[in-house]
């Protein structure tokens, strides 16, 4: 993974991994430890109560109560920004019974020319070495799609993979502009689907998702 230069940190996209400068006076002690270890936080959508700056989140592992911490930093506090982890970079940390599913997803990616990346428990286990995975963990996927991707065929294949998988497959289709929509919602909806970006959320007709149309 390649870090972006300091002048190119913005705009961020959802799920980007952001390493920030150590914060010795952080409101939560674990944030100071996190930053000292060089572990990333994740870009998130700002809320109405946030101060001006870059909104970041920190999902903690089960050993810390699975709390989700939020903070806002300034651009000059950012050390590096990286995209979500590639599927093939997290395989070694996946539970043994997940591996056939991971292989099927990799085959799907080749067949449909998809860039598949991972977030959630498996990704955080890889990034930190901490134990995020539990018996109820999902495999959280980001499937980066192109204008000519046949989403219905991809959904059909994902449904087949899900039927054989020992875990739940969660995640999103993500356009080139970073706007994402949950694949399960695409599967179940014939009309509008909820789409999200760092700028907000809105609805778009599923047939127009790939064209860039959005109500955000």
PDB file of C-alpha atoms in Angstrom:
ATOM      1  CA  UNK A   1       0.000   0.000   0.000  1.00  0.00           C
ATOM      2  CA  UNK A   2       1.296   3.465  -0.892  1.00  0.00           C
ATOM      3  CA  UNK A   3       0.793   6.482   1.326  1.00  0.00           C
ATOM      4  CA  UNK A   4      -0.352   9.684  -0.294  1.00  0.00           C
ATOM      5  CA  UNK A   5       1.846  12.787  -0.031  1.00  0.00           C
ATOM      6  CA  UNK A   6       0.869  15.365   2.624  1.00  0.00           C
ATOM      7  CA  UNK A   7      -0.731  17.714   0.120  1.00  0.00           C
ATOM      8  CA  UNK A   8      -2.913  14.982  -1.335  1.00  0.00           C
ATOM      9  CA  UNK A   9      -4.638  13.651   1.761  1.00  0.00           C
ATOM     10  CA  UNK A  10      -7.946  15.207   0.779  1.00  0.00           C
ATOM     11  CA  UNK A  11     -10.473  14.303  -0.337  1.00  0.00           C
ATOM     12  CA  UNK A  12     -10.714  11.140   1.706  1.00  0.00           C
ATOM     13  CA  UNK A  13     -13.127   8.313   0.961  1.00  0.00           C
ATOM     14  CA  UNK A  14     -15.098   6.113   3.311  1.00  0.00           C
ATOM     15  CA  UNK A  15     -13.040   3.225   4.678  1.00  0.00           C
ATOM     16  CA  UNK A  16      -9.684   4.935   3.970  1.00  0.00           C
ATOM     17  CA  UNK A  17      -7.142   4.091   6.682  1.00  0.00           C
ATOM     18  CA  UNK A  18      -5.637   7.209   8.236  1.00  0.00           C
ATOM     19  CA  UNK A  19      -2.523   7.272  10.428  1.00  0.00           C
ATOM     20  CA  UNK A  20      -2.254  10.386  12.576  1.00  0.00           C
ATOM     21  CA  UNK A  21       0.373  11.988  14.788  1.00  0.00           C
ATOM     22  CA  UNK A  22       0.524  10.762  18.408  1.00  0.00           C
ATOM     23  CA  UNK A  23      -1.981  12.490  20.669  1.00  0.00           C
ATOM     24  CA  UNK A  24      -0.591  12.468  24.257  1.00  0.00           C
ATOM     25  CA  UNK A  25      -3.642  14.350  25.540  1.00  0.00           C
ATOM     26  CA  UNK A  26      -6.249  12.267  23.730  1.00  0.00           C
ATOM     27  CA  UNK A  27      -9.650  12.021  25.475  1.00  0.00           C
ATOM     28  CA  UNK A  28      -9.342   8.229  25.553  1.00  0.00           C
ATOM     29  CA  UNK A  29      -5.989   6.707  26.666  1.00  0.00           C
ATOM     30  CA  UNK A  30      -6.261   3.978  24.056  1.00  0.00           C
ATOM     31  CA  UNK A  31      -6.150   6.603  21.298  1.00  0.00           C
ATOM     32  CA  UNK A  32      -2.693   7.695  22.493  1.00  0.00           C
ATOM     33  CA  UNK A  33      -1.483   4.074  22.495  1.00  0.00           C
ATOM     34  CA  UNK A  34      -3.049   3.514  19.075  1.00  0.00           C
ATOM     35  CA  UNK A  35      -1.275   6.466  17.500  1.00  0.00           C
ATOM     36  CA  UNK A  36       2.056   5.637  19.133  1.00  0.00           C
ATOM     37  CA  UNK A  37       1.833   2.176  17.540  1.00  0.00           C
ATOM     38  CA  UNK A  38       1.265   3.766  14.145  1.00  0.00           C
ATOM     39  CA  UNK A  39      -2.093   2.032  13.734  1.00  0.00           C
ATOM     40  CA  UNK A  40      -4.659   3.728  11.507  1.00  0.00           C
ATOM     41  CA  UNK A  41      -8.109   5.063  12.179  1.00  0.00           C
ATOM     42  CA  UNK A  42     -10.818   5.014   9.539  1.00  0.00           C
ATOM     43  CA  UNK A  43     -12.345   7.892   7.600  1.00  0.00           C
ATOM     44  CA  UNK A  44     -15.994   8.428   8.519  1.00  0.00           C
ATOM     45  CA  UNK A  45     -18.846  10.727   7.631  1.00  0.00           C
ATOM     46  CA  UNK A  46     -18.919  13.852   9.853  1.00  0.00           C
ATOM     47  CA  UNK A  47     -21.835  14.355  12.207  1.00  0.00           C
ATOM     48  CA  UNK A  48     -23.608  17.611  12.958  1.00  0.00           C
ATOM     49  CA  UNK A  49     -21.814  17.860  16.305  1.00  0.00           C
ATOM     50  CA  UNK A  50     -18.283  17.516  14.913  1.00  0.00           C
ATOM     51  CA  UNK A  51     -15.836  20.398  14.903  1.00  0.00           C
ATOM     52  CA  UNK A  52     -14.216  21.459  11.634  1.00  0.00           C
ATOM     53  CA  UNK A  53     -11.566  19.028  10.467  1.00  0.00           C
ATOM     54  CA  UNK A  54     -11.185  15.444   9.331  1.00  0.00           C
ATOM     55  CA  UNK A  55     -13.669  13.019  10.946  1.00  0.00           C
ATOM     56  CA  UNK A  56     -12.185   9.661  11.935  1.00  0.00           C
ATOM     57  CA  UNK A  57     -13.427   6.578  13.738  1.00  0.00           C
ATOM     58  CA  UNK A  58     -11.819   3.865  15.816  1.00  0.00           C
ATOM     59  CA  UNK A  59     -13.676   0.554  16.263  1.00  0.00           C
ATOM     60  CA  UNK A  60     -12.180  -1.247  19.243  1.00  0.00           C
ATOM     61  CA  UNK A  61     -11.836  -5.037  19.547  1.00  0.00           C
ATOM     62  CA  UNK A  62     -14.071  -7.196  21.762  1.00  0.00           C
ATOM     63  CA  UNK A  63     -11.442  -7.071  24.515  1.00  0.00           C
ATOM     64  CA  UNK A  64     -12.165  -3.331  24.780  1.00  0.00           C
ATOM     65  CA  UNK A  65     -15.930  -3.704  24.612  1.00  0.00           C
ATOM     66  CA  UNK A  66     -16.244  -3.211  20.842  1.00  0.00           C
ATOM     67  CA  UNK A  67     -16.680   0.505  21.490  1.00  0.00           C
ATOM     68  CA  UNK A  68     -16.608   2.868  18.533  1.00  0.00           C
ATOM     69  CA  UNK A  69     -14.646   6.016  19.245  1.00  0.00           C
ATOM     70  CA  UNK A  70     -14.883   9.184  17.186  1.00  0.00           C
ATOM     71  CA  UNK A  71     -12.511  12.101  16.863  1.00  0.00           C
ATOM     72  CA  UNK A  72     -11.733  15.003  14.558  1.00  0.00           C
ATOM     73  CA  UNK A  73      -8.188  15.928  13.521  1.00  0.00           C
ATOM     74  CA  UNK A  74      -6.642  18.631  11.382  1.00  0.00           C
ATOM     75  CA  UNK A  75      -4.993  17.947   8.052  1.00  0.00           C
ATOM     76  CA  UNK A  76      -1.500  18.663   9.420  1.00  0.00           C
ATOM     77  CA  UNK A  77      -1.972  15.905  12.016  1.00  0.00           C
ATOM     78  CA  UNK A  78      -2.274  13.230   9.315  1.00  0.00           C
ATOM     79  CA  UNK A  79       0.832  11.161   8.618  1.00  0.00           C
ATOM     80  CA  UNK A  80      -0.485   8.901   5.871  1.00  0.00           C
ATOM     81  CA  UNK A  81      -3.612   7.718   4.118  1.00  0.00           C
ATOM     82  CA  UNK A  82      -4.042   4.236   2.675  1.00  0.00           C
ATOM     83  CA  UNK A  83      -6.888   2.495   0.868  1.00  0.00           C
ATOM     84  CA  UNK A  84      -8.684  -0.455   2.509  1.00  0.00           C
ATOM     85  CA  UNK A  85      -6.739  -3.717   2.547  1.00  0.00           C
ATOM     86  CA  UNK A  86      -6.694  -5.878  -0.583  1.00  0.00           C
ATOM     87  CA  UNK A  87      -8.325  -9.292  -0.262  1.00  0.00           C
ATOM     88  CA  UNK A  88      -5.101 -11.190  -0.924  1.00  0.00           C
ATOM     89  CA  UNK A  89      -3.302  -9.294   1.857  1.00  0.00           C
ATOM     90  CA  UNK A  90      -5.611 -10.539   4.622  1.00  0.00           C
ATOM     91  CA  UNK A  91      -5.998 -14.203   3.715  1.00  0.00           C
ATOM     92  CA  UNK A  92      -3.295 -15.377   6.130  1.00  0.00           C
ATOM     93  CA  UNK A  93      -5.279 -14.035   9.085  1.00  0.00           C
ATOM     94  CA  UNK A  94      -8.633 -15.532   8.065  1.00  0.00           C
ATOM     95  CA  UNK A  95     -10.022 -18.494  10.029  1.00  0.00           C
ATOM     96  CA  UNK A  96      -9.311 -21.802   8.326  1.00  0.00           C
ATOM     97  CA  UNK A  97     -12.946 -22.495   7.523  1.00  0.00           C
ATOM     98  CA  UNK A  98     -13.199 -19.102   5.762  1.00  0.00           C
ATOM     99  CA  UNK A  99     -10.532 -19.916   3.194  1.00  0.00           C
ATOM    100  CA  UNK A 100     -12.745 -21.693   0.603  1.00  0.00           C
ATOM    101  CA  UNK A 101     -15.071 -18.676   0.674  1.00  0.00           C
ATOM    102  CA  UNK A 102     -12.158 -16.269   0.259  1.00  0.00           C
ATOM    103  CA  UNK A 103     -10.936 -18.308  -2.728  1.00  0.00           C
ATOM    104  CA  UNK A 104     -14.389 -18.145  -4.337  1.00  0.00           C
ATOM    105  CA  UNK A 105     -14.504 -14.396  -3.864  1.00  0.00           C
ATOM    106  CA  UNK A 106     -11.058 -14.087  -5.440  1.00  0.00           C
ATOM    107  CA  UNK A 107     -12.306 -16.076  -8.431  1.00  0.00           C
ATOM    108  CA  UNK A 108     -15.337 -13.787  -8.664  1.00  0.00           C
ATOM    109  CA  UNK A 109     -13.035 -10.764  -8.667  1.00  0.00           C
ATOM    110  CA  UNK A 110     -11.010 -12.159 -11.576  1.00  0.00           C
ATOM    111  CA  UNK A 111     -14.105 -13.181 -13.526  1.00  0.00           C
ATOM    112  CA  UNK A 112     -15.717  -9.742 -13.275  1.00  0.00           C
ATOM    113  CA  UNK A 113     -12.533  -7.635 -13.082  1.00  0.00           C
ATOM    114  CA  UNK A 114     -13.351  -6.330  -9.612  1.00  0.00           C
ATOM    115  CA  UNK A 115     -10.971  -4.803  -7.110  1.00  0.00           C
ATOM    116  CA  UNK A 116     -12.042  -6.484  -3.852  1.00  0.00           C
ATOM    117  CA  UNK A 117     -10.940  -5.052  -0.537  1.00  0.00           C
ATOM    118  CA  UNK A 118     -11.708  -5.905   3.064  1.00  0.00           C
ATOM    119  CA  UNK A 119     -12.761  -3.891   6.090  1.00  0.00           C
ATOM    120  CA  UNK A 120     -14.282  -4.862   9.433  1.00  0.00           C
ATOM    121  CA  UNK A 121     -13.012  -7.452  11.899  1.00  0.00           C
ATOM    122  CA  UNK A 122     -10.659  -9.330   9.597  1.00  0.00           C
ATOM    123  CA  UNK A 123      -9.015  -6.147   8.331  1.00  0.00           C
ATOM    124  CA  UNK A 124      -8.553  -4.721  11.811  1.00  0.00           C
ATOM    125  CA  UNK A 125      -6.996  -7.984  12.983  1.00  0.00           C
ATOM    126  CA  UNK A 126      -4.444  -7.707  10.195  1.00  0.00           C
ATOM    127  CA  UNK A 127      -3.737  -4.012  10.769  1.00  0.00           C
ATOM    128  CA  UNK A 128      -3.237  -4.255  14.534  1.00  0.00           C
ATOM    129  CA  UNK A 129      -2.545  -7.886  15.380  1.00  0.00           C
ATOM    130  CA  UNK A 130      -5.353  -7.652  17.950  1.00  0.00           C
ATOM    131  CA  UNK A 131      -8.102 -10.251  18.161  1.00  0.00           C
ATOM    132  CA  UNK A 132     -11.148  -8.724  16.488  1.00  0.00           C
ATOM    133  CA  UNK A 133     -12.569 -11.934  15.053  1.00  0.00           C
ATOM    134  CA  UNK A 134     -15.273 -13.855  16.892  1.00  0.00           C
ATOM    135  CA  UNK A 135     -17.505 -16.783  16.030  1.00  0.00           C
ATOM    136  CA  UNK A 136     -20.141 -14.319  14.796  1.00  0.00           C
ATOM    137  CA  UNK A 137     -17.864 -12.087  12.706  1.00  0.00           C
ATOM    138  CA  UNK A 138     -18.852 -11.196   9.146  1.00  0.00           C
ATOM    139  CA  UNK A 139     -16.537 -11.062   6.178  1.00  0.00           C
ATOM    140  CA  UNK A 140     -16.851  -7.395   5.189  1.00  0.00           C
ATOM    141  CA  UNK A 141     -16.107  -6.689   1.538  1.00  0.00           C
ATOM    142  CA  UNK A 142     -15.755  -3.633  -0.681  1.00  0.00           C
ATOM    143  CA  UNK A 143     -16.285  -4.525  -4.330  1.00  0.00           C
ATOM    144  CA  UNK A 144     -15.072  -1.691  -6.541  1.00  0.00           C
ATOM    145  CA  UNK A 145     -17.181  -1.711  -9.689  1.00  0.00           C
ATOM    146  CA  UNK A 146     -16.905  -0.109 -13.120  1.00  0.00           C
ATOM    147  CA  UNK A 147     -19.541   1.448 -15.357  1.00  0.00           C
ATOM    148  CA  UNK A 148     -19.867  -1.800 -17.331  1.00  0.00           C
ATOM    149  CA  UNK A 149     -19.973  -4.204 -14.350  1.00  0.00           C
ATOM    150  CA  UNK A 150     -22.917  -6.595 -14.569  1.00  0.00           C
ATOM    151  CA  UNK A 151     -24.158  -6.118 -11.011  1.00  0.00           C
ATOM    152  CA  UNK A 152     -26.955  -8.665 -11.288  1.00  0.00           C
ATOM    153  CA  UNK A 153     -24.513 -11.394 -12.306  1.00  0.00           C
ATOM    154  CA  UNK A 154     -22.144 -10.403  -9.499  1.00  0.00           C
ATOM    155  CA  UNK A 155     -25.034 -10.440  -7.008  1.00  0.00           C
ATOM    156  CA  UNK A 156     -26.098 -13.872  -8.201  1.00  0.00           C
ATOM    157  CA  UNK A 157     -22.594 -15.211  -7.745  1.00  0.00           C
ATOM    158  CA  UNK A 158     -22.268 -13.606  -4.309  1.00  0.00           C
ATOM    159  CA  UNK A 159     -25.546 -15.226  -3.286  1.00  0.00           C
ATOM    160  CA  UNK A 160     -24.186 -18.625  -4.343  1.00  0.00           C
ATOM    161  CA  UNK A 161     -20.997 -18.034  -2.377  1.00  0.00           C
ATOM    162  CA  UNK A 162     -22.996 -16.875   0.642  1.00  0.00           C
ATOM    163  CA  UNK A 163     -25.084 -20.063   0.561  1.00  0.00           C
ATOM    164  CA  UNK A 164     -21.914 -22.146   1.029  1.00  0.00           C
ATOM    165  CA  UNK A 165     -20.106 -19.805   3.417  1.00  0.00           C
ATOM    166  CA  UNK A 166     -19.663 -20.444   7.154  1.00  0.00           C
ATOM    167  CA  UNK A 167     -19.939 -16.692   7.811  1.00  0.00           C
ATOM    168  CA  UNK A 168     -22.162 -13.840   6.648  1.00  0.00           C
ATOM    169  CA  UNK A 169     -20.909 -11.812   3.692  1.00  0.00           C
ATOM    170  CA  UNK A 170     -21.472  -8.122   4.206  1.00  0.00           C
ATOM    171  CA  UNK A 171     -20.244  -5.125   2.291  1.00  0.00           C
ATOM    172  CA  UNK A 172     -20.749  -2.723  -0.547  1.00  0.00           C
ATOM    173  CA  UNK A 173     -20.464  -2.081  -4.216  1.00  0.00           C
ATOM    174  CA  UNK A 174     -18.268   1.031  -4.535  1.00  0.00           C
ATOM    175  CA  UNK A 175     -18.134   3.309  -7.568  1.00  0.00           C
ATOM    176  CA  UNK A 176     -15.048   5.111  -8.791  1.00  0.00           C
ATOM    177  CA  UNK A 177     -16.132   8.264  -6.962  1.00  0.00           C
ATOM    178  CA  UNK A 178     -16.259   6.428  -3.638  1.00  0.00           C
ATOM    179  CA  UNK A 179     -20.047   6.234  -3.381  1.00  0.00           C
ATOM    180  CA  UNK A 180     -21.125   2.837  -2.039  1.00  0.00           C
ATOM    181  CA  UNK A 181     -24.294   0.766  -1.697  1.00  0.00           C
ATOM    182  CA  UNK A 182     -24.795  -2.410   0.313  1.00  0.00           C
ATOM    183  CA  UNK A 183     -24.832  -5.453  -1.961  1.00  0.00           C
ATOM    184  CA  UNK A 184     -27.551  -7.183   0.065  1.00  0.00           C
ATOM    185  CA  UNK A 185     -29.823  -4.177  -0.454  1.00  0.00           C
ATOM    186  CA  UNK A 186     -29.162  -4.358  -4.190  1.00  0.00           C
ATOM    187  CA  UNK A 187     -30.158  -7.998  -4.075  1.00  0.00           C
ATOM    188  CA  UNK A 188     -33.449  -7.367  -2.298  1.00  0.00           C
ATOM    189  CA  UNK A 189     -34.548  -4.091  -3.903  1.00  0.00           C
ATOM    190  CA  UNK A 190     -36.025  -3.499  -7.344  1.00  0.00           C
ATOM    191  CA  UNK A 191     -36.218   0.263  -6.798  1.00  0.00           C
ATOM    192  CA  UNK A 192     -34.162   2.753  -4.846  1.00  0.00           C
ATOM    193  CA  UNK A 193     -31.121   1.760  -2.818  1.00  0.00           C
ATOM    194  CA  UNK A 194     -29.368   3.718  -0.090  1.00  0.00           C
ATOM    195  CA  UNK A 195     -25.988   5.076  -1.164  1.00  0.00           C
ATOM    196  CA  UNK A 196     -23.311   6.583   1.083  1.00  0.00           C
ATOM    197  CA  UNK A 197     -20.216   8.715   0.789  1.00  0.00           C
ATOM    198  CA  UNK A 198     -18.260  10.948   3.176  1.00  0.00           C
ATOM    199  CA  UNK A 199     -20.504  13.799   2.031  1.00  0.00           C
ATOM    200  CA  UNK A 200     -23.758  12.186   3.115  1.00  0.00           C
ATOM    201  CA  UNK A 201     -26.324   9.551   2.241  1.00  0.00           C
ATOM    202  CA  UNK A 202     -29.264   9.418  -0.152  1.00  0.00           C
ATOM    203  CA  UNK A 203     -31.243   7.170  -2.453  1.00  0.00           C
ATOM    204  CA  UNK A 204     -30.785   6.302  -6.108  1.00  0.00           C
ATOM    205  CA  UNK A 205     -32.600   3.990  -8.473  1.00  0.00           C
ATOM    206  CA  UNK A 206     -30.509   0.813  -8.545  1.00  0.00           C
ATOM    207  CA  UNK A 207     -30.554   0.889 -12.362  1.00  0.00           C
ATOM    208  CA  UNK A 208     -28.778   4.248 -12.300  1.00  0.00           C
ATOM    209  CA  UNK A 209     -26.179   3.489  -9.626  1.00  0.00           C
ATOM    210  CA  UNK A 210     -23.376   2.815 -12.106  1.00  0.00           C
ATOM    211  CA  UNK A 211     -24.075   5.970 -14.109  1.00  0.00           C
ATOM    212  CA  UNK A 212     -23.095   8.178 -11.193  1.00  0.00           C
ATOM    213  CA  UNK A 213     -26.622   9.334 -10.441  1.00  0.00           C
ATOM    214  CA  UNK A 214     -27.200   9.954  -6.743  1.00  0.00           C
ATOM    215  CA  UNK A 215     -29.359  11.990  -4.454  1.00  0.00           C
ATOM    216  CA  UNK A 216     -26.517  12.750  -2.012  1.00  0.00           C
TER     217      UNK A 216
END
